[in-house]
């Protein structure tokens, strides 16, 4: 997850300004526990696919994950590890 300045209008990876609004699902590792956060507002680069989140969103996710909020639901997560594949 790339944190960026709210005024950023260019992709930090490839420099493209072709960003689109998107809602994404991201898995975070919180103290060794993986949690999935859905419908995170983001900007996605149409050129390279890099996702950027504004600082308010980053803070909201951080608070959500660290204030032991009650999850909406739980799912079983299949994990694949390229290091052992
Ligand atoms: Zn890009």
mmCIF file with all atom_site columns, C-alpha atoms in Angstrom, residues 12-14 21 26 32 34 51 58 60 68:
data_model
loop_
_atom_site.group_PDB
_atom_site.id
_atom_site.type_symbol
_atom_site.label_atom_id
_atom_site.label_alt_id
_atom_site.label_comp_id
_atom_site.label_asym_id
_atom_site.label_entity_id
_atom_site.label_seq_id
_atom_site.pdbx_PDB_ins_code
_atom_site.Cartn_x
_atom_site.Cartn_y
_atom_site.Cartn_z
_atom_site.occupancy
_atom_site.B_iso_or_equiv
_atom_site.pdbx_formal_charge
_atom_site.auth_seq_id
_atom_site.auth_comp_id
_atom_site.auth_asym_id
_atom_site.auth_atom_id
_atom_site.pdbx_PDB_model_num
ATOM 1  C CA . UNK A 1 12 ? 4.204   7.205   -8.253  1.00 0.00 ? 12 UNK A CA 1
ATOM 2  C CA . UNK A 1 13 ? 5.499   4.179   -10.127 1.00 0.00 ? 13 UNK A CA 1
ATOM 3  C CA . UNK A 1 14 ? 5.231   5.034   -13.813 1.00 0.00 ? 14 UNK A CA 1
ATOM 4  C CA . UNK A 1 21 ? -11.304 5.823   -9.024  1.00 0.00 ? 21 UNK A CA 1
ATOM 5  C CA . UNK A 1 26 ? -6.749  -5.556  0.392   1.00 0.00 ? 26 UNK A CA 1
ATOM 6  C CA . UNK A 1 32 ? 0.682   -11.896 12.352  1.00 0.00 ? 32 UNK A CA 1
ATOM 7  C CA . UNK A 1 34 ? -4.253  -11.565 8.151   1.00 0.00 ? 34 UNK A CA 1
ATOM 8  C CA . UNK A 1 51 ? -2.991  1.505   -6.345  1.00 0.00 ? 51 UNK A CA 1
ATOM 9  C CA . UNK A 1 58 ? -4.930  5.153   5.093   1.00 0.00 ? 58 UNK A CA 1
ATOM 10 C CA . UNK A 1 60 ? -9.277  5.076   8.519   1.00 0.00 ? 60 UNK A CA 1
ATOM 11 C CA . UNK A 1 68 ? -10.155 -4.103  17.538  1.00 0.00 ? 68 UNK A CA 1
#
